[in-house]
CSV table of C-alpha atoms and ligand atoms in Angstrom, one decimal:
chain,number,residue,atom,x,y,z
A,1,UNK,CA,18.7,0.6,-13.5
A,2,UNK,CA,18.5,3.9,-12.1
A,3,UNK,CA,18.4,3.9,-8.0
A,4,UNK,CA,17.6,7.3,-6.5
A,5,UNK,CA,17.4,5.3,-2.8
A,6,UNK,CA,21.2,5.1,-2.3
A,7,UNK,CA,22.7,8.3,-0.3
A,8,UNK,CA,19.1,9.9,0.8
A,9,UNK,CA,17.5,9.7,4.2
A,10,UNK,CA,15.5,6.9,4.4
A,11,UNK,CA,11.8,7.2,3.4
A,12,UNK,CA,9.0,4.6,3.5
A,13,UNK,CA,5.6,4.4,3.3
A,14,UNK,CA,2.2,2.4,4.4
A,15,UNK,CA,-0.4,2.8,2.0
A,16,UNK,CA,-3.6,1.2,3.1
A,17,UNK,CA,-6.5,1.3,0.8
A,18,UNK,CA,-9.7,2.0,2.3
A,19,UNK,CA,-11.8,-0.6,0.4
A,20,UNK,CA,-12.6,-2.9,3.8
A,21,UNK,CA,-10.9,-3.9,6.5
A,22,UNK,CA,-7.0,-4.2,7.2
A,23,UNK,CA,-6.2,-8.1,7.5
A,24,UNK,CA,-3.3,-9.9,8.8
A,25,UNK,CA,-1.8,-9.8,5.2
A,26,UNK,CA,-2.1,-5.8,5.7
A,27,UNK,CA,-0.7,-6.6,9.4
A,28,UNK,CA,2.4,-8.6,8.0
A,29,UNK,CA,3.5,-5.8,5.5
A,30,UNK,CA,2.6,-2.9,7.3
A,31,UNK,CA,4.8,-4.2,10.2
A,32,UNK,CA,7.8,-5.1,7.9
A,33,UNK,CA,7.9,-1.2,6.2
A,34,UNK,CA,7.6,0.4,9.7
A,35,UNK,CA,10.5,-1.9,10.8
A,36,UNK,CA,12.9,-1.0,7.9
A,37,UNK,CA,12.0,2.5,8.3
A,38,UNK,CA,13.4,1.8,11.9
A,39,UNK,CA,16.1,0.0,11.2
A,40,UNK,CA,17.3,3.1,8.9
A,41,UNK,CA,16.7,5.6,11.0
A,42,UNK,CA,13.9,7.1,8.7
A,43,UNK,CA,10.9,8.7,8.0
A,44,UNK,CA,7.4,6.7,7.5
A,45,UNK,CA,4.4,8.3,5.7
A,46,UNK,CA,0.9,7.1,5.8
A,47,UNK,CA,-0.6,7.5,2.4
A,48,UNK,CA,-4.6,6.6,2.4
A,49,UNK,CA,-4.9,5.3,-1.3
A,50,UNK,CA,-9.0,6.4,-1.5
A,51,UNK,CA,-8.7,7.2,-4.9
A,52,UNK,CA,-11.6,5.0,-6.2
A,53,UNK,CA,-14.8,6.8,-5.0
A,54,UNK,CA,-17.2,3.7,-6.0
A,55,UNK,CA,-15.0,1.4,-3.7
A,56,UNK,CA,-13.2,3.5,-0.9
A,57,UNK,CA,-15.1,4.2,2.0
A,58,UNK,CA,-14.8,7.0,5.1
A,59,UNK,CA,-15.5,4.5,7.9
A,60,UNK,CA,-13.0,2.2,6.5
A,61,UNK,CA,-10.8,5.1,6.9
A,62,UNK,CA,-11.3,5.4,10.4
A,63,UNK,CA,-11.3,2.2,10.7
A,64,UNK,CA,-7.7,1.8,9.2
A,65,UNK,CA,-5.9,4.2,11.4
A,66,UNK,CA,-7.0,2.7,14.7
A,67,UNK,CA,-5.9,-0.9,13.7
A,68,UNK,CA,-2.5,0.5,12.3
A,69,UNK,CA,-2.1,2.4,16.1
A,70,UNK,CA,-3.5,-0.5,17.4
A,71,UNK,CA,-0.6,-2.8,16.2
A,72,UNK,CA,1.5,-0.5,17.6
A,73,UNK,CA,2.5,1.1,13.7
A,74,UNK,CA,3.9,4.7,14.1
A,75,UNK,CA,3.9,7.5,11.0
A,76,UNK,CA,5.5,11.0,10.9
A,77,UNK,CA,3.6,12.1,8.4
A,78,UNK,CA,0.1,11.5,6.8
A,79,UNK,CA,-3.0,13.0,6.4
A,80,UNK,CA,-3.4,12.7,10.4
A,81,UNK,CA,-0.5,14.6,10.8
A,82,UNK,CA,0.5,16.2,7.9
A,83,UNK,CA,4.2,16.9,7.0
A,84,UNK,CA,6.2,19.0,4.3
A,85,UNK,CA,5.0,16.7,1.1
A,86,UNK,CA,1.1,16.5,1.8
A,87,UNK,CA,-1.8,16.2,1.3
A,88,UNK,CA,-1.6,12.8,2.4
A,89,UNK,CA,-4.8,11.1,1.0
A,90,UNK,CA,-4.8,10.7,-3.1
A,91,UNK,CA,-8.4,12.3,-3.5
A,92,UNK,CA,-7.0,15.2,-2.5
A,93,UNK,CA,-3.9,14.7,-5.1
A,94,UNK,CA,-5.5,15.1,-8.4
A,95,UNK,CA,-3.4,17.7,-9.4
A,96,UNK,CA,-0.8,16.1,-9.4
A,97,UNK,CA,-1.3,12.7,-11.3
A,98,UNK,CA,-3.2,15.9,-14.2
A,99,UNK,CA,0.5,17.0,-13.9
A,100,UNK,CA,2.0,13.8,-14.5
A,101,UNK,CA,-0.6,12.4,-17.4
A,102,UNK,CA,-0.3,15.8,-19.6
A,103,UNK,CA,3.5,15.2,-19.3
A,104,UNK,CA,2.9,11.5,-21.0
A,105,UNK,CA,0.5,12.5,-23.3
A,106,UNK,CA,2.9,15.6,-24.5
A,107,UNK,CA,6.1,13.2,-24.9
A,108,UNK,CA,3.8,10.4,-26.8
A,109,UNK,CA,3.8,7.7,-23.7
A,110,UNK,CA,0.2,7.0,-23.4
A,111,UNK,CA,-2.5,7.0,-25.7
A,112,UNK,CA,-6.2,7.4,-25.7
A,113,UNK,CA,-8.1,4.3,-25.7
A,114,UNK,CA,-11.8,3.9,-26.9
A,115,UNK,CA,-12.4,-0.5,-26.8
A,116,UNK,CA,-15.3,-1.9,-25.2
A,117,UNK,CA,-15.2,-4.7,-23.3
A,118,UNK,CA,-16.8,-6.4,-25.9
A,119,UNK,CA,-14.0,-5.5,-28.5
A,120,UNK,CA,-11.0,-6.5,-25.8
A,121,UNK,CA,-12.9,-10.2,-25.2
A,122,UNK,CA,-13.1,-10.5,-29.4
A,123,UNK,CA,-9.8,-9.5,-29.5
A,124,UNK,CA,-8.2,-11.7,-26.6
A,125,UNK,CA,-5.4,-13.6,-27.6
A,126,UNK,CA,-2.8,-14.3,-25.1
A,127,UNK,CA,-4.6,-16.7,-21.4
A,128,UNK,CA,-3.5,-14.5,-18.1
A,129,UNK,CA,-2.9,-14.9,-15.3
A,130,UNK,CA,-6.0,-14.4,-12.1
A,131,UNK,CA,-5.4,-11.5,-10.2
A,132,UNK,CA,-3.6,-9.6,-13.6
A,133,UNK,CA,-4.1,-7.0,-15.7
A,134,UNK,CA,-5.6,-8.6,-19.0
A,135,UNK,CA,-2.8,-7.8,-21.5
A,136,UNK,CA,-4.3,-5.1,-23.8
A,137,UNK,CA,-4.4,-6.4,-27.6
A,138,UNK,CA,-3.1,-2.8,-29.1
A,139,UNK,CA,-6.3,-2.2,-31.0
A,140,UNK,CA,-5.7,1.4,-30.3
A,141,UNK,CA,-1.6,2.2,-30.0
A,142,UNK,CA,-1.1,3.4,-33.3
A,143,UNK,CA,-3.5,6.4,-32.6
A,144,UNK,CA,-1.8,9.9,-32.5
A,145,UNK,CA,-4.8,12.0,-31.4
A,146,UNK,CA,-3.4,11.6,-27.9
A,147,UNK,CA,-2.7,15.7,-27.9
A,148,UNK,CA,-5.8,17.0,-29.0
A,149,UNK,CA,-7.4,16.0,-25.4
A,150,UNK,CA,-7.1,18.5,-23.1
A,151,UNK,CA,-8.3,16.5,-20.1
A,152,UNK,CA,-8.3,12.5,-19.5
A,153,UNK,CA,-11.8,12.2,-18.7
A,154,UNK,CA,-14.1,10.3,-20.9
A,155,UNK,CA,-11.7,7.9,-22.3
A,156,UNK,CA,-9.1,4.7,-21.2
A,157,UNK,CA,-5.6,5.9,-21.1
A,158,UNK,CA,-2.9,3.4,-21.8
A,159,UNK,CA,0.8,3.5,-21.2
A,160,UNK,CA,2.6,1.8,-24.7
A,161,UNK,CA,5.2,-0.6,-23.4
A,162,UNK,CA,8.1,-0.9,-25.4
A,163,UNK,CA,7.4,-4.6,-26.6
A,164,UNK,CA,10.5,-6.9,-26.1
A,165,UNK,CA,12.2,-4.9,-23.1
A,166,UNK,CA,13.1,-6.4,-20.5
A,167,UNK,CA,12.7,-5.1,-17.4
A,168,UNK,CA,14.9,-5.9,-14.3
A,169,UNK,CA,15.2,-4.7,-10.7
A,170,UNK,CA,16.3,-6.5,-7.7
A,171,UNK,CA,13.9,-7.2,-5.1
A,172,UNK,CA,15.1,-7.0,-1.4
A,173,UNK,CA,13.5,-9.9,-0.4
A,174,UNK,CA,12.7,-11.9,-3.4
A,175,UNK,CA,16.2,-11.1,-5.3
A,176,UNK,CA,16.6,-10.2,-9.1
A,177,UNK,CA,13.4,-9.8,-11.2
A,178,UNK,CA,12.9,-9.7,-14.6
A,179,UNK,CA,9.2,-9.3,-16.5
A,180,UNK,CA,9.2,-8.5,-20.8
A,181,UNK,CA,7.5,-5.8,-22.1
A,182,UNK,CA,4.6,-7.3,-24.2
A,183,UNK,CA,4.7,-10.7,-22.8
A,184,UNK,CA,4.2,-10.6,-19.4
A,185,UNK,CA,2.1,-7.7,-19.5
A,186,UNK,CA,0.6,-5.3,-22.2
A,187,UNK,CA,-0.5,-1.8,-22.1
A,188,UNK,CA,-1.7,-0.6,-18.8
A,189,UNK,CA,-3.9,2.0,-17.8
A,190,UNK,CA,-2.7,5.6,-16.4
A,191,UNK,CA,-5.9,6.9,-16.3
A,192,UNK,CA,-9.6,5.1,-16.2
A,193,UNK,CA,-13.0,6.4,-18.5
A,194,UNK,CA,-14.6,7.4,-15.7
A,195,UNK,CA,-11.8,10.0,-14.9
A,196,UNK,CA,-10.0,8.6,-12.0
A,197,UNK,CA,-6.1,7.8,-12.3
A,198,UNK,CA,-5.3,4.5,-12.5
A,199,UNK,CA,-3.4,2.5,-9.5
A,200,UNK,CA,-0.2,2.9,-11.4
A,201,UNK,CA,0.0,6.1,-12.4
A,202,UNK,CA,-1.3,7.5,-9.1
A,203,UNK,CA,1.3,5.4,-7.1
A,204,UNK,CA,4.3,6.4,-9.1
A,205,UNK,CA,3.5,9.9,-8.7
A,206,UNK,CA,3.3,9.5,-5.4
A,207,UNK,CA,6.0,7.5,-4.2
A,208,UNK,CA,7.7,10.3,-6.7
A,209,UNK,CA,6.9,13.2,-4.8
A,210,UNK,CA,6.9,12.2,-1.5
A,211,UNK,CA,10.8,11.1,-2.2
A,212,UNK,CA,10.2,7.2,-1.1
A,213,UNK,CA,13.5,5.2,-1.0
A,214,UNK,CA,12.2,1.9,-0.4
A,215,UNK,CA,8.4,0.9,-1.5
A,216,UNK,CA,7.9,-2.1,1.1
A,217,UNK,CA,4.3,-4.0,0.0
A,218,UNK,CA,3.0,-7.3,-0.8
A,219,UNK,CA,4.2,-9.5,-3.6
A,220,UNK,CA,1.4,-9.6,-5.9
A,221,UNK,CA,2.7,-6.5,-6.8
A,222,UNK,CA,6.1,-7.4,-8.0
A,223,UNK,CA,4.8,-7.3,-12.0
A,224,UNK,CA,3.0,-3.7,-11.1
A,225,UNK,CA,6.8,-3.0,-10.0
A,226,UNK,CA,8.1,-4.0,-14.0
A,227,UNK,CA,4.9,-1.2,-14.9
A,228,UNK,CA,5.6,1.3,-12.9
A,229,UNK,CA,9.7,1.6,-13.7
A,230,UNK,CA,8.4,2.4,-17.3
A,231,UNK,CA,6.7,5.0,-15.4
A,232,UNK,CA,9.1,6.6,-13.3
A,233,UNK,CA,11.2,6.4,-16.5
A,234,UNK,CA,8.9,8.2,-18.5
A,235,UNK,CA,8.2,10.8,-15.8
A,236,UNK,CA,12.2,11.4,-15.3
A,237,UNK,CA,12.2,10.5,-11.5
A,238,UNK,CA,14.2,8.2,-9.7
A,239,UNK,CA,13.7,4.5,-8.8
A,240,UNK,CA,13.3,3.5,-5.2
A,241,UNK,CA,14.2,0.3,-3.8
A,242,UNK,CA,11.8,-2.4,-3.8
A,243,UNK,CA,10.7,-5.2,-1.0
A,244,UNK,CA,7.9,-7.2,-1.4
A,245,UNK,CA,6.6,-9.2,1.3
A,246,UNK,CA,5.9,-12.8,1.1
A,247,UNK,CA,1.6,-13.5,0.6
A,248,UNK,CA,0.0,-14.1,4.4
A,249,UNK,CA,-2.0,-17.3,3.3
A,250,UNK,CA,-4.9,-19.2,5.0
A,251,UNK,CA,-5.1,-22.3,6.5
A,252,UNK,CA,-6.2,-23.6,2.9
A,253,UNK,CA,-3.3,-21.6,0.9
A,254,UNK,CA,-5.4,-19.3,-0.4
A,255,UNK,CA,-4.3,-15.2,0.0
A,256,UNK,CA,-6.2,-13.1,2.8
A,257,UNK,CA,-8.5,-11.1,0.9
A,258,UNK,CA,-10.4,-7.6,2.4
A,259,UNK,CA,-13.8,-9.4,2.1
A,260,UNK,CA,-12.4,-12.0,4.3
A,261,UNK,CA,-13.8,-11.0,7.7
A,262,UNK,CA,-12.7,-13.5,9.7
A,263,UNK,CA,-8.8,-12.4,9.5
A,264,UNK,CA,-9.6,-8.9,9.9
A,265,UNK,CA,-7.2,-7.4,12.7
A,266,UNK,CA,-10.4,-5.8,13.9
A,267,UNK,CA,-12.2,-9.0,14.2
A,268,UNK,CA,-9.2,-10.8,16.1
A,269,UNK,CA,-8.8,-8.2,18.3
A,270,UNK,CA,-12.6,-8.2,19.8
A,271,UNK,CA,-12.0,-11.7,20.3
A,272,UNK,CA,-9.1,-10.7,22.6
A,273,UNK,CA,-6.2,-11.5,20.7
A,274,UNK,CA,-3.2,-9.1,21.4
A,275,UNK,CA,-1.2,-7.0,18.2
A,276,UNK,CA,2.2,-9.1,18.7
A,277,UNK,CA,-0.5,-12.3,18.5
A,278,UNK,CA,-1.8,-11.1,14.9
A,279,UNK,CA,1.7,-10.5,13.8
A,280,UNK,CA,3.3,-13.5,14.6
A,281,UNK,CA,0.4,-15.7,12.9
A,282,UNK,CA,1.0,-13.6,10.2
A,283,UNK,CA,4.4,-14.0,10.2
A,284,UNK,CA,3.7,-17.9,10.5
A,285,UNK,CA,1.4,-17.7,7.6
A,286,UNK,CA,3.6,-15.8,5.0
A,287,UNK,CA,5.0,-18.3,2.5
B,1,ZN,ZN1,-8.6,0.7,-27.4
C-alpha cells in the first residue's frame, strides 16, 4: 500500500464534529493527535466537520473550541486561524468534495442510487454489525447512467467496492488490518439524497488536500479506514498513516457517546475538575 506520510513534514489533524458536546472519548484522542504532532515536530490543523446542517450546530461550535483550549490542545491552523490550505470548516468546502465526486462519476467509481429504505430492508441479506454501515445489497451497481447527472443532488451516491479485495494497512496502534471488499462492508455512500457529501468522501478529500500524514481518531473508525483507501485510490492521492485510539468506555463498558452529558469535558470542568484530571480518567478508561 501506497504511503505518502514517509519523508513529508509532519501533518495532523483534530476534527471535532459539532453535533454536541466534546466528551472524554473526544478528550482522549484529541490529546493523543496533538502529542504525535509534537513529538514530530509538526503541524496540527483543526478541521470543524459541520457538514450535516440537520445535526451540526453553531453553539456547539463555540463550545468545541473552548474545551479543546481548555485541555490545553494547541492548532496552527483552522478556521480560527486560518493557514495556507483553508477554509477550515467543511460547509465552507463544497467545492471541493463537487471536485472530487464528478472525478468518480467520470472514471465509473460511484454510481447513482435510487432504493428506498423499504427496498434495502426487503433486500437485506447479510446481519451487521451496531454502529455500521448496512452493507448495500447492489440493487443498483449495474446502472451506467452515472454521467448523465450533472450534479449529485437528489439521489444516493455509492462507491462500487471491488468485491473480494482485501484491503490492508497497518495501524499505529492497533497493528496490521485487514477488511474484504463485499464482506465486511458493501457499497458506501460519497454523497447523501439530500445533497450533502457523505462522511467518507468529505474526509478523504480533506485529509487529501490539507496534506495529513498521520489521521490520529478513535477506533470505531478503523473499517471507515478499509473505505476510505478505495477512496484515496480512486481519487489518485496518497495514503497517510493511520492511528486509532483505543474506545474511552464507561464504568459499565459501554462507549461515551455526545448525548452522554455527564462525561462531557464541559460538565466535569464546572464541577471543578482540572484538564490533566479529564485526561488521565480518560486515559484510565480507554480499553
Ligand atoms: Zn439503489
Amino acid at each position: 500500500m501506497r504511503d505518502g506520510s514517509e519523508h513529508q513534514p509532519y501533518r495532523g489533524r483534530l476534527a471535532p464534529s459539532p453535533t454536541g458536546l466534546l466528551h472524554v472519548g473526544h478528550a482522549r484522542t484529541f490529546s493523543v493527535a496533538a502529542q504525535r504532532a509534537r513529538e514530530h515536530g509538526g503541524t496540527l490543523v483543526l478541521r470543524n466537520e459541520d457538514l450535516d446542517p440537520q445535526r451540526c450546530r453553531a453553539e456547539f461550535v463555540e463550545a468545541m473550541y473552548e474545551d479543546l483550549r481548555w485541555l490545553g490542545l494547541h492548532w496552527e491552523e483552522g478556521p480560527d486561524c486560518g493557514g495556507a490550505f483553508g477554509p477550515y470548516s467543511q460547509s465552507e468546502r463544497r467545492s471541493f468534495y463537487l471536485e472530487a465526486w464528478r472525478h468518480l462519476r467520470d472514471g465509473g467509481w460511484i454510481y447513482p442510487c435510487t432504493c428506498t429504505r423499504r427496498d434495502l430492508l426487503l433486500a437485506a441479506t447479510a446481519p451487521n454489525d451496531s454502529d455500521d454501515e448496512a452493507i448495500y445489497p447492489g440493487l443498483c451497481r449495474a446502472r451506467s447512467d452515472a454521467i448523465e447527472f450533472a450534479a449529485p443532488g437528489g439521489v444516493n451516491w455509492r462507491f462500487r467496492v471491488p468485491d473480494g479485495e482485501t484491503l490492508s494497512f497497518l495501524d499505529w496502534h492497533f497493528g496490521p488490518q485487514s477488511f474484504v471488499a463485499g464482506r465486511d462492508f458493501g457499497d458506501f455512500l460519497v454523497w447523501r439524497r439530500d445533497d450533502v457529501p457523505a462522511y467518507q468522501l468529505a474526509v478523504v478529500v480533506d485529509d487529501a488536500h490539507m496534506k495529513i500524514t498521520q489521521v490520529v481518531r478513535g477506533a470505531d473508525l478503523l473499517k471507515s479506514t478499509a473505505r476510505q483507501i478505495l477512496l484515496f485510490r480512486a481519487l489518485g492521492s496518497p495514503l497517510p498513516a493511520y492511528d486509532h485510539c483505543a474506545l474511552v468506555r464507561d464504568e459499565r463498558g459501554e462507549r461515551m457517546a455526545k448525548r452522554h452529558d455527564s462525561a462531557s469535558i464541559r460538565q466535569l470542568r464546572q464541577r471543578g475538575w482540572s484538564a490533566e484530571r479529564v485526561l488521565r480518567e480518560a486515559e484510565a478508561l480507554a480499553q
